[in-house]
GROMACS .gro file of C-alpha atoms in nm:
model
  391
    1UNK     CA    1   0.237  -0.632  -2.987
    2UNK     CA    2   0.148  -0.916  -2.750
    3UNK     CA    3  -0.022  -0.832  -2.420
    4UNK     CA    4  -0.212  -1.013  -2.148
    5UNK     CA    5  -0.577  -0.904  -2.160
    6UNK     CA    6  -0.850  -0.947  -1.898
    7UNK     CA    7  -1.164  -1.100  -2.044
    8UNK     CA    8  -1.354  -1.182  -1.725
    9UNK     CA    9  -1.324  -1.366  -1.395
   10UNK     CA   10  -1.054  -1.634  -1.427
   11UNK     CA   11  -1.022  -1.554  -1.798
   12UNK     CA   12  -0.701  -1.385  -1.913
   13UNK     CA   13  -0.552  -1.422  -2.259
   14UNK     CA   14  -0.237  -1.321  -2.447
   15UNK     CA   15  -0.356  -1.132  -2.753
   16UNK     CA   16  -0.230  -0.905  -3.029
   17UNK     CA   17  -0.312  -0.540  -2.948
   18UNK     CA   18  -0.201  -0.205  -3.094
   19UNK     CA   19   0.141  -0.078  -2.991
   20UNK     CA   20   0.135   0.214  -2.743
   21UNK     CA   21   0.235   0.561  -2.857
   22UNK     CA   22   0.332   0.895  -2.702
   23UNK     CA   23   0.012   1.079  -2.602
   24UNK     CA   24   0.157   1.349  -2.377
   25UNK     CA   25   0.494   1.532  -2.379
   26UNK     CA   26   0.576   1.373  -2.040
   27UNK     CA   27   0.525   1.015  -2.167
   28UNK     CA   28   0.781   0.747  -2.241
   29UNK     CA   29   0.746   0.416  -2.424
   30UNK     CA   30   0.915   0.117  -2.265
   31UNK     CA   31   1.011  -0.217  -2.417
   32UNK     CA   32   0.931  -0.451  -2.130
   33UNK     CA   33   1.212  -0.691  -2.042
   34UNK     CA   34   1.061  -0.842  -1.725
   35UNK     CA   35   0.721  -0.828  -1.563
   36UNK     CA   36   0.564  -1.013  -1.272
   37UNK     CA   37   0.229  -1.131  -1.142
   38UNK     CA   38   0.138  -0.967  -0.812
   39UNK     CA   39  -0.098  -1.095  -0.545
   40UNK     CA   40  -0.305  -0.784  -0.611
   41UNK     CA   41  -0.348  -0.900  -0.972
   42UNK     CA   42  -0.534  -1.201  -0.835
   43UNK     CA   43  -0.804  -0.970  -0.699
   44UNK     CA   44  -0.867  -0.873  -1.063
   45UNK     CA   45  -0.844  -1.236  -1.175
   46UNK     CA   46  -1.100  -1.336  -0.911
   47UNK     CA   47  -1.336  -1.055  -1.007
   48UNK     CA   48  -1.322  -0.861  -0.680
   49UNK     CA   49  -1.221  -0.523  -0.827
   50UNK     CA   50  -1.499  -0.337  -1.012
   51UNK     CA   51  -1.473  -0.126  -1.330
   52UNK     CA   52  -1.266  -0.374  -1.530
   53UNK     CA   53  -1.346  -0.386  -1.901
   54UNK     CA   54  -1.295  -0.678  -2.136
   55UNK     CA   55  -0.964  -0.631  -2.315
   56UNK     CA   56  -0.790  -0.434  -2.038
   57UNK     CA   57  -0.414  -0.502  -2.031
   58UNK     CA   58  -0.296  -0.625  -1.692
   59UNK     CA   59   0.026  -0.586  -1.497
   60UNK     CA   60   0.176  -0.327  -1.263
   61UNK     CA   61   0.518  -0.478  -1.183
   62UNK     CA   62   0.749  -0.427  -1.478
   63UNK     CA   63   1.078  -0.286  -1.603
   64UNK     CA   64   1.253  -0.248  -1.932
   65UNK     CA   65   1.434  -0.032  -2.186
   66UNK     CA   66   1.322   0.315  -2.292
   67UNK     CA   67   1.254   0.326  -2.668
   68UNK     CA   68   1.092   0.671  -2.702
   69UNK     CA   69   1.028   0.979  -2.488
   70UNK     CA   70   0.799   1.280  -2.512
   71UNK     CA   71   0.935   1.627  -2.576
   72UNK     CA   72   0.912   1.730  -2.207
   73UNK     CA   73   1.109   1.433  -2.072
   74UNK     CA   74   1.466   1.539  -1.994
   75UNK     CA   75   1.554   1.269  -1.739
   76UNK     CA   76   1.542   0.970  -1.974
   77UNK     CA   77   1.662   0.883  -2.321
   78UNK     CA   78   1.621   0.583  -2.551
   79UNK     CA   79   1.836   0.295  -2.431
   80UNK     CA   80   1.802   0.372  -2.058
   81UNK     CA   81   1.717   0.071  -1.843
   82UNK     CA   82   1.454   0.154  -1.583
   83UNK     CA   83   1.215   0.017  -1.323
   84UNK     CA   84   0.871   0.181  -1.312
   85UNK     CA   85   0.668   0.240  -0.992
   86UNK     CA   86   0.324   0.083  -1.004
   87UNK     CA   87   0.168   0.404  -0.872
   88UNK     CA   88   0.154   0.688  -1.126
   89UNK     CA   89   0.244   1.030  -0.986
   90UNK     CA   90   0.280   1.377  -1.135
   91UNK     CA   91   0.555   1.489  -0.895
   92UNK     CA   92   0.411   1.841  -0.865
   93UNK     CA   93   0.085   1.833  -0.666
   94UNK     CA   94   0.069   1.884  -0.290
   95UNK     CA   95   0.053   1.510  -0.217
   96UNK     CA   96   0.358   1.437  -0.434
   97UNK     CA   97   0.548   1.725  -0.275
   98UNK     CA   98   0.474   1.571   0.067
   99UNK     CA   99   0.622   1.239  -0.053
  100UNK     CA  100   0.277   1.076  -0.068
  101UNK     CA  101   0.299   0.976  -0.433
  102UNK     CA  102   0.029   0.708  -0.418
  103UNK     CA  103  -0.216   0.987  -0.329
  104UNK     CA  104  -0.129   1.203  -0.632
  105UNK     CA  105  -0.402   1.453  -0.717
  106UNK     CA  106  -0.340   1.458  -1.092
  107UNK     CA  107  -0.268   1.110  -1.228
  108UNK     CA  108  -0.613   0.949  -1.217
  109UNK     CA  109  -0.830   1.072  -1.507
  110UNK     CA  110  -1.123   0.879  -1.359
  111UNK     CA  111  -1.093   1.031  -1.013
  112UNK     CA  112  -1.469   1.086  -1.003
  113UNK     CA  113  -1.524   0.711  -0.968
  114UNK     CA  114  -1.324   0.687  -0.648
  115UNK     CA  115  -1.460   1.016  -0.520
  116UNK     CA  116  -1.809   0.866  -0.529
  117UNK     CA  117  -1.690   0.552  -0.349
  118UNK     CA  118  -1.417   0.674  -0.113
  119UNK     CA  119  -1.465   1.050  -0.090
  120UNK     CA  120  -1.134   1.126  -0.263
  121UNK     CA  121  -0.916   0.957  -0.523
  122UNK     CA  122  -0.557   0.846  -0.493
  123UNK     CA  123  -0.317   0.808  -0.784
  124UNK     CA  124  -0.370   0.618  -1.104
  125UNK     CA  125  -0.229   0.264  -1.120
  126UNK     CA  126  -0.097   0.061  -1.410
  127UNK     CA  127  -0.326  -0.221  -1.524
  128UNK     CA  128  -0.565  -0.197  -1.232
  129UNK     CA  129  -0.919  -0.113  -1.348
  130UNK     CA  130  -1.081   0.203  -1.476
  131UNK     CA  131  -1.151   0.349  -1.134
  132UNK     CA  132  -0.771   0.373  -1.103
  133UNK     CA  133  -0.732   0.542  -1.439
  134UNK     CA  134  -0.780   0.271  -1.698
  135UNK     CA  135  -0.405   0.267  -1.777
  136UNK     CA  136  -0.271  -0.024  -1.981
  137UNK     CA  137  -0.045  -0.245  -1.774
  138UNK     CA  138   0.301  -0.387  -1.827
  139UNK     CA  139   0.231  -0.757  -1.885
  140UNK     CA  140   0.301  -0.679  -2.247
  141UNK     CA  141   0.585  -0.628  -2.493
  142UNK     CA  142   0.559  -0.248  -2.471
  143UNK     CA  143   0.392  -0.001  -2.234
  144UNK     CA  144   0.326   0.373  -2.223
  145UNK     CA  145   0.459   0.534  -1.903
  146UNK     CA  146   0.293   0.868  -1.811
  147UNK     CA  147   0.485   1.127  -1.607
  148UNK     CA  148   0.803   0.947  -1.710
  149UNK     CA  149   1.015   1.241  -1.596
  150UNK     CA  150   0.937   1.165  -1.228
  151UNK     CA  151   0.851   0.794  -1.211
  152UNK     CA  152   1.104   0.548  -1.359
  153UNK     CA  153   1.438   0.496  -1.187
  154UNK     CA  154   1.751   0.405  -1.383
  155UNK     CA  155   1.922   0.085  -1.272
  156UNK     CA  156   2.287  -0.019  -1.312
  157UNK     CA  157   2.371  -0.252  -1.597
  158UNK     CA  158   2.548  -0.496  -1.363
  159UNK     CA  159   2.229  -0.573  -1.168
  160UNK     CA  160   2.011  -0.837  -1.343
  161UNK     CA  161   1.640  -0.773  -1.389
  162UNK     CA  162   1.544  -1.017  -1.116
  163UNK     CA  163   1.734  -0.820  -0.852
  164UNK     CA  164   1.566  -0.487  -0.931
  165UNK     CA  165   1.226  -0.576  -1.082
  166UNK     CA  166   1.052  -0.580  -0.744
  167UNK     CA  167   1.145  -0.218  -0.674
  168UNK     CA  168   0.832  -0.155  -0.881
  169UNK     CA  169   0.600  -0.269  -0.601
  170UNK     CA  170   0.643  -0.557  -0.359
  171UNK     CA  171   0.981  -0.466  -0.206
  172UNK     CA  172   0.877  -0.104  -0.131
  173UNK     CA  173   0.535  -0.231  -0.018
  174UNK     CA  174   0.688  -0.471   0.234
  175UNK     CA  175   0.934  -0.207   0.347
  176UNK     CA  176   0.667   0.060   0.399
  177UNK     CA  177   0.454  -0.194   0.588
  178UNK     CA  178   0.742  -0.257   0.828
  179UNK     CA  179   0.833   0.111   0.853
  180UNK     CA  180   0.472   0.188   0.945
  181UNK     CA  181   0.516  -0.028   1.256
  182UNK     CA  182   0.754   0.233   1.404
  183UNK     CA  183   0.992  -0.046   1.501
  184UNK     CA  184   1.200   0.007   1.814
  185UNK     CA  185   1.495  -0.203   1.941
  186UNK     CA  186   1.366  -0.527   2.090
  187UNK     CA  187   1.032  -0.521   1.908
  188UNK     CA  188   0.851  -0.836   1.798
  189UNK     CA  189   0.660  -0.807   1.469
  190UNK     CA  190   0.396  -1.053   1.347
  191UNK     CA  191   0.321  -1.080   0.974
  192UNK     CA  192   0.000  -1.237   0.844
  193UNK     CA  193   0.069  -1.381   0.498
  194UNK     CA  194   0.407  -1.510   0.382
  195UNK     CA  195   0.353  -1.437   0.016
  196UNK     CA  196   0.599  -1.203  -0.157
  197UNK     CA  197   0.485  -0.884   0.023
  198UNK     CA  198   0.484  -1.061   0.357
  199UNK     CA  199   0.833  -1.200   0.295
  200UNK     CA  200   0.964  -0.854   0.210
  201UNK     CA  201   0.790  -0.717   0.521
  202UNK     CA  202   0.976  -0.975   0.731
  203UNK     CA  203   1.310  -0.890   0.569
  204UNK     CA  204   1.241  -0.518   0.609
  205UNK     CA  205   1.140  -0.550   0.974
  206UNK     CA  206   1.482  -0.696   1.048
  207UNK     CA  207   1.651  -0.426   0.839
  208UNK     CA  208   1.467  -0.167   1.052
  209UNK     CA  209   1.579  -0.321   1.382
  210UNK     CA  210   1.317  -0.575   1.490
  211UNK     CA  211   1.448  -0.838   1.731
  212UNK     CA  212   1.207  -1.112   1.625
  213UNK     CA  213   0.957  -1.157   1.342
  214UNK     CA  214   0.680  -1.417   1.335
  215UNK     CA  215   0.537  -1.524   0.997
  216UNK     CA  216   0.184  -1.668   0.978
  217UNK     CA  217   0.053  -1.868   0.681
  218UNK     CA  218  -0.075  -2.210   0.584
  219UNK     CA  219   0.128  -2.279   0.266
  220UNK     CA  220   0.434  -2.496   0.346
  221UNK     CA  221   0.662  -2.346   0.080
  222UNK     CA  222   0.590  -1.990   0.193
  223UNK     CA  223   0.651  -2.082   0.555
  224UNK     CA  224   0.979  -2.246   0.451
  225UNK     CA  225   1.093  -1.928   0.275
  226UNK     CA  226   0.998  -1.723   0.580
  227UNK     CA  227   1.214  -1.945   0.800
  228UNK     CA  228   1.508  -2.019   0.574
  229UNK     CA  229   1.539  -1.699   0.369
  230UNK     CA  230   1.400  -1.443   0.614
  231UNK     CA  231   1.495  -1.587   0.957
  232UNK     CA  232   1.135  -1.570   1.083
  233UNK     CA  233   0.969  -1.787   1.341
  234UNK     CA  234   0.665  -1.937   1.174
  235UNK     CA  235   0.312  -2.051   1.255
  236UNK     CA  236   0.093  -2.266   1.030
  237UNK     CA  237  -0.248  -2.134   1.131
  238UNK     CA  238  -0.423  -2.449   1.006
  239UNK     CA  239  -0.219  -2.656   1.252
  240UNK     CA  240  -0.266  -2.421   1.546
  241UNK     CA  241  -0.570  -2.463   1.768
  242UNK     CA  242  -0.565  -2.107   1.905
  243UNK     CA  243  -0.353  -1.861   1.706
  244UNK     CA  244  -0.399  -1.571   1.946
  245UNK     CA  245  -0.298  -1.782   2.245
  246UNK     CA  246   0.006  -1.906   2.052
  247UNK     CA  247   0.114  -1.548   1.982
  248UNK     CA  248   0.062  -1.452   2.346
  249UNK     CA  249   0.280  -1.740   2.460
  250UNK     CA  250   0.552  -1.650   2.207
  251UNK     CA  251   0.561  -1.290   2.334
  252UNK     CA  252   0.552  -1.349   2.708
  253UNK     CA  253   0.181  -1.272   2.729
  254UNK     CA  254   0.228  -0.923   2.586
  255UNK     CA  255   0.139  -0.964   2.218
  256UNK     CA  256   0.339  -0.848   1.913
  257UNK     CA  257   0.445  -0.482   1.910
  258UNK     CA  258   0.341  -0.450   1.546
  259UNK     CA  259   0.105  -0.664   1.337
  260UNK     CA  260   0.121  -0.655   0.957
  261UNK     CA  261  -0.176  -0.773   0.749
  262UNK     CA  262  -0.011  -0.867   0.420
  263UNK     CA  263  -0.315  -1.069   0.310
  264UNK     CA  264  -0.598  -0.828   0.235
  265UNK     CA  265  -0.948  -0.881   0.106
  266UNK     CA  266  -0.928  -1.251   0.013
  267UNK     CA  267  -0.815  -1.380   0.352
  268UNK     CA  268  -0.871  -1.743   0.448
  269UNK     CA  269  -0.941  -1.867   0.798
  270UNK     CA  270  -0.914  -2.204   0.965
  271UNK     CA  271  -1.247  -2.310   1.106
  272UNK     CA  272  -1.335  -1.986   1.286
  273UNK     CA  273  -1.687  -1.848   1.283
  274UNK     CA  274  -1.554  -1.522   1.138
  275UNK     CA  275  -1.395  -1.701   0.843
  276UNK     CA  276  -1.713  -1.896   0.765
  277UNK     CA  277  -1.915  -1.574   0.798
  278UNK     CA  278  -1.688  -1.391   0.550
  279UNK     CA  279  -1.709  -1.671   0.294
  280UNK     CA  280  -2.088  -1.695   0.319
  281UNK     CA  281  -2.134  -1.319   0.282
  282UNK     CA  282  -1.901  -1.285  -0.019
  283UNK     CA  283  -2.048  -1.589  -0.196
  284UNK     CA  284  -2.394  -1.435  -0.151
  285UNK     CA  285  -2.264  -1.099  -0.281
  286UNK     CA  286  -2.351  -0.943   0.055
  287UNK     CA  287  -1.994  -0.836   0.131
  288UNK     CA  288  -1.692  -0.731  -0.073
  289UNK     CA  289  -1.397  -0.832   0.148
  290UNK     CA  290  -1.293  -1.119   0.374
  291UNK     CA  291  -1.112  -0.980   0.678
  292UNK     CA  292  -1.022  -1.273   0.900
  293UNK     CA  293  -0.650  -1.187   0.893
  294UNK     CA  294  -0.723  -0.826   0.990
  295UNK     CA  295  -0.948  -0.936   1.277
  296UNK     CA  296  -0.672  -1.159   1.409
  297UNK     CA  297  -0.409  -0.886   1.377
  298UNK     CA  298  -0.626  -0.643   1.575
  299UNK     CA  299  -0.698  -0.895   1.849
  300UNK     CA  300  -0.336  -1.015   1.874
  301UNK     CA  301  -0.161  -0.676   1.879
  302UNK     CA  302  -0.032  -0.555   2.215
  303UNK     CA  303  -0.182  -0.256   2.387
  304UNK     CA  304  -0.058   0.066   2.227
  305UNK     CA  305   0.076  -0.126   1.928
  306UNK     CA  306   0.050  -0.071   1.553
  307UNK     CA  307  -0.156  -0.256   1.293
  308UNK     CA  308   0.001  -0.203   0.949
  309UNK     CA  309  -0.208  -0.293   0.644
  310UNK     CA  310  -0.033  -0.332   0.307
  311UNK     CA  311  -0.292  -0.592   0.202
  312UNK     CA  312  -0.549  -0.446  -0.037
  313UNK     CA  313  -0.905  -0.383   0.082
  314UNK     CA  314  -1.164  -0.262  -0.163
  315UNK     CA  315  -1.497  -0.206   0.004
  316UNK     CA  316  -1.693  -0.231   0.328
  317UNK     CA  317  -1.568  -0.452   0.610
  318UNK     CA  318  -1.812  -0.645   0.829
  319UNK     CA  319  -1.768  -0.753   1.191
  320UNK     CA  320  -1.444  -0.559   1.242
  321UNK     CA  321  -1.345  -0.557   1.613
  322UNK     CA  322  -1.323  -0.180   1.640
  323UNK     CA  323  -1.400  -0.198   2.013
  324UNK     CA  324  -1.082  -0.396   2.072
  325UNK     CA  325  -0.879  -0.151   1.863
  326UNK     CA  326  -1.020   0.142   2.062
  327UNK     CA  327  -0.978  -0.021   2.402
  328UNK     CA  328  -0.615  -0.113   2.333
  329UNK     CA  329  -0.526   0.225   2.182
  330UNK     CA  330  -0.403   0.078   1.855
  331UNK     CA  331  -0.260   0.283   1.569
  332UNK     CA  332  -0.359   0.188   1.214
  333UNK     CA  333  -0.125   0.264   0.921
  334UNK     CA  334  -0.225   0.161   0.570
  335UNK     CA  335  -0.254   0.254   0.206
  336UNK     CA  336  -0.104   0.211  -0.138
  337UNK     CA  337   0.273   0.231  -0.131
  338UNK     CA  338   0.453   0.560  -0.193
  339UNK     CA  339   0.692   0.378  -0.425
  340UNK     CA  340   0.870   0.689  -0.552
  341UNK     CA  341   0.984   0.769  -0.196
  342UNK     CA  342   1.144   0.429  -0.136
  343UNK     CA  343   1.299   0.330  -0.470
  344UNK     CA  344   1.635   0.512  -0.435
  345UNK     CA  345   1.694   0.386  -0.079
  346UNK     CA  346   1.603   0.028  -0.162
  347UNK     CA  347   1.807   0.028  -0.482
  348UNK     CA  348   2.109   0.124  -0.272
  349UNK     CA  349   2.040  -0.171  -0.040
  350UNK     CA  350   2.036  -0.406  -0.340
  351UNK     CA  351   2.354  -0.252  -0.483
  352UNK     CA  352   2.527  -0.285  -0.145
  353UNK     CA  353   2.433  -0.651  -0.110
  354UNK     CA  354   2.210  -0.604   0.197
  355UNK     CA  355   1.929  -0.790   0.019
  356UNK     CA  356   1.877  -0.990  -0.301
  357UNK     CA  357   1.506  -0.958  -0.382
  358UNK     CA  358   1.514  -1.243  -0.632
  359UNK     CA  359   1.480  -1.498  -0.349
  360UNK     CA  360   1.099  -1.485  -0.381
  361UNK     CA  361   1.092  -1.607  -0.744
  362UNK     CA  362   0.976  -1.964  -0.794
  363UNK     CA  363   0.862  -1.961  -1.159
  364UNK     CA  364   0.997  -1.800  -1.477
  365UNK     CA  365   0.779  -1.827  -1.785
  366UNK     CA  366   0.745  -1.652  -2.123
  367UNK     CA  367   0.463  -1.401  -2.166
  368UNK     CA  368   0.293  -1.644  -2.405
  369UNK     CA  369   0.222  -1.868  -2.103
  370UNK     CA  370   0.083  -1.590  -1.885
  371UNK     CA  371  -0.267  -1.740  -1.857
  372UNK     CA  372  -0.115  -2.065  -1.732
  373UNK     CA  373   0.106  -1.867  -1.494
  374UNK     CA  374  -0.196  -1.690  -1.343
  375UNK     CA  375  -0.366  -2.021  -1.270
  376UNK     CA  376  -0.050  -2.166  -1.113
  377UNK     CA  377  -0.004  -1.859  -0.893
  378UNK     CA  378  -0.373  -1.841  -0.804
  379UNK     CA  379  -0.385  -2.209  -0.705
  380UNK     CA  380  -0.047  -2.193  -0.527
  381UNK     CA  381   0.043  -2.499  -0.735
  382UNK     CA  382   0.392  -2.640  -0.778
  383UNK     CA  383   0.518  -2.449  -0.468
  384UNK     CA  384   0.457  -2.121  -0.652
  385UNK     CA  385   0.551  -1.805  -0.463
  386UNK     CA  386   0.625  -1.555  -0.742
  387UNK     CA  387   0.607  -1.565  -1.121
  388UNK     CA  388   0.825  -1.355  -1.350
  389UNK     CA  389   0.724  -1.328  -1.716
  390UNK     CA  390   0.958  -1.248  -2.004
  391UNK     CA  391   0.790  -1.090  -2.311
   0.00000   0.00000   0.00000
């Protein structure tokens, strides 16, 4: 089969690889009909995530048709059309029973790697390095799905792929980010990053009752989508002399009630000392993450507010304003998305017409052009906001 393989920093290639097969009675094999490039994939593309091996198959946002199931799978049969959560969960451990599927105790066979780094391991992830299990991803013609009896969700035939594909990751991720803000009537939410997760966080904040949402970015096309598709007020941080003062003035001097960092470890800044510091440290391999967006979110958030972090961080953060967070009594909510918890609810919203997730798609390309698609998405060229690949 064809699959997109990681060969090194900024080097991905579509290659012929062996077809997947059933390895465990709870497995299923999926023929992939649609897959997407996620902003988190760019952290792999840029070489920020350790434990990648040459030849690893990428991709954690995918859906398709079941072609084979293991003997223990009773919930699926060949021919079923499903979306697969990017987090892999057993459904039986204590974390899964608590609804915290991204913290599954049993799905990461390389848990020891994360235990050394983070103390404990969360779940395995599709196509996202060996410290997250070394699972082959879904930017391929076929993919093996472990724990298929608890992960994939069947989708109605009348809904096209593009309306349900993002149930695999970015729609639940944006929704959980907004839910973590504990939104109350009248609240103002600020979102750093108007990429796909940020756009879904804006949409979700309104669905959860926010009165106003402010989107912050520097890319014109993303700011346009935030305004026109998501009804957000927007700020181009490169054209704003003092972002924190601008947010204070927009909120009557109070600050946003919730601040969502949908950027993560590769944040850019606009002339601030913190941004220059982050770039210098990462270029010199003296730091792993750039956290300018997180610094701004902490400083901007109102007293007693919430900082929600769906953006991925991978290592140690430098010059974090913890004193400000402590003095203002902020609550932090973060982590990989518990996709299994949100998929049924969000599928019902799509079925009912409350949201059409396909609004984020800007590019549709065949899998054969995946390397080109990664470069376009990475460079934000041609007004690219989201790429969907068809195998």
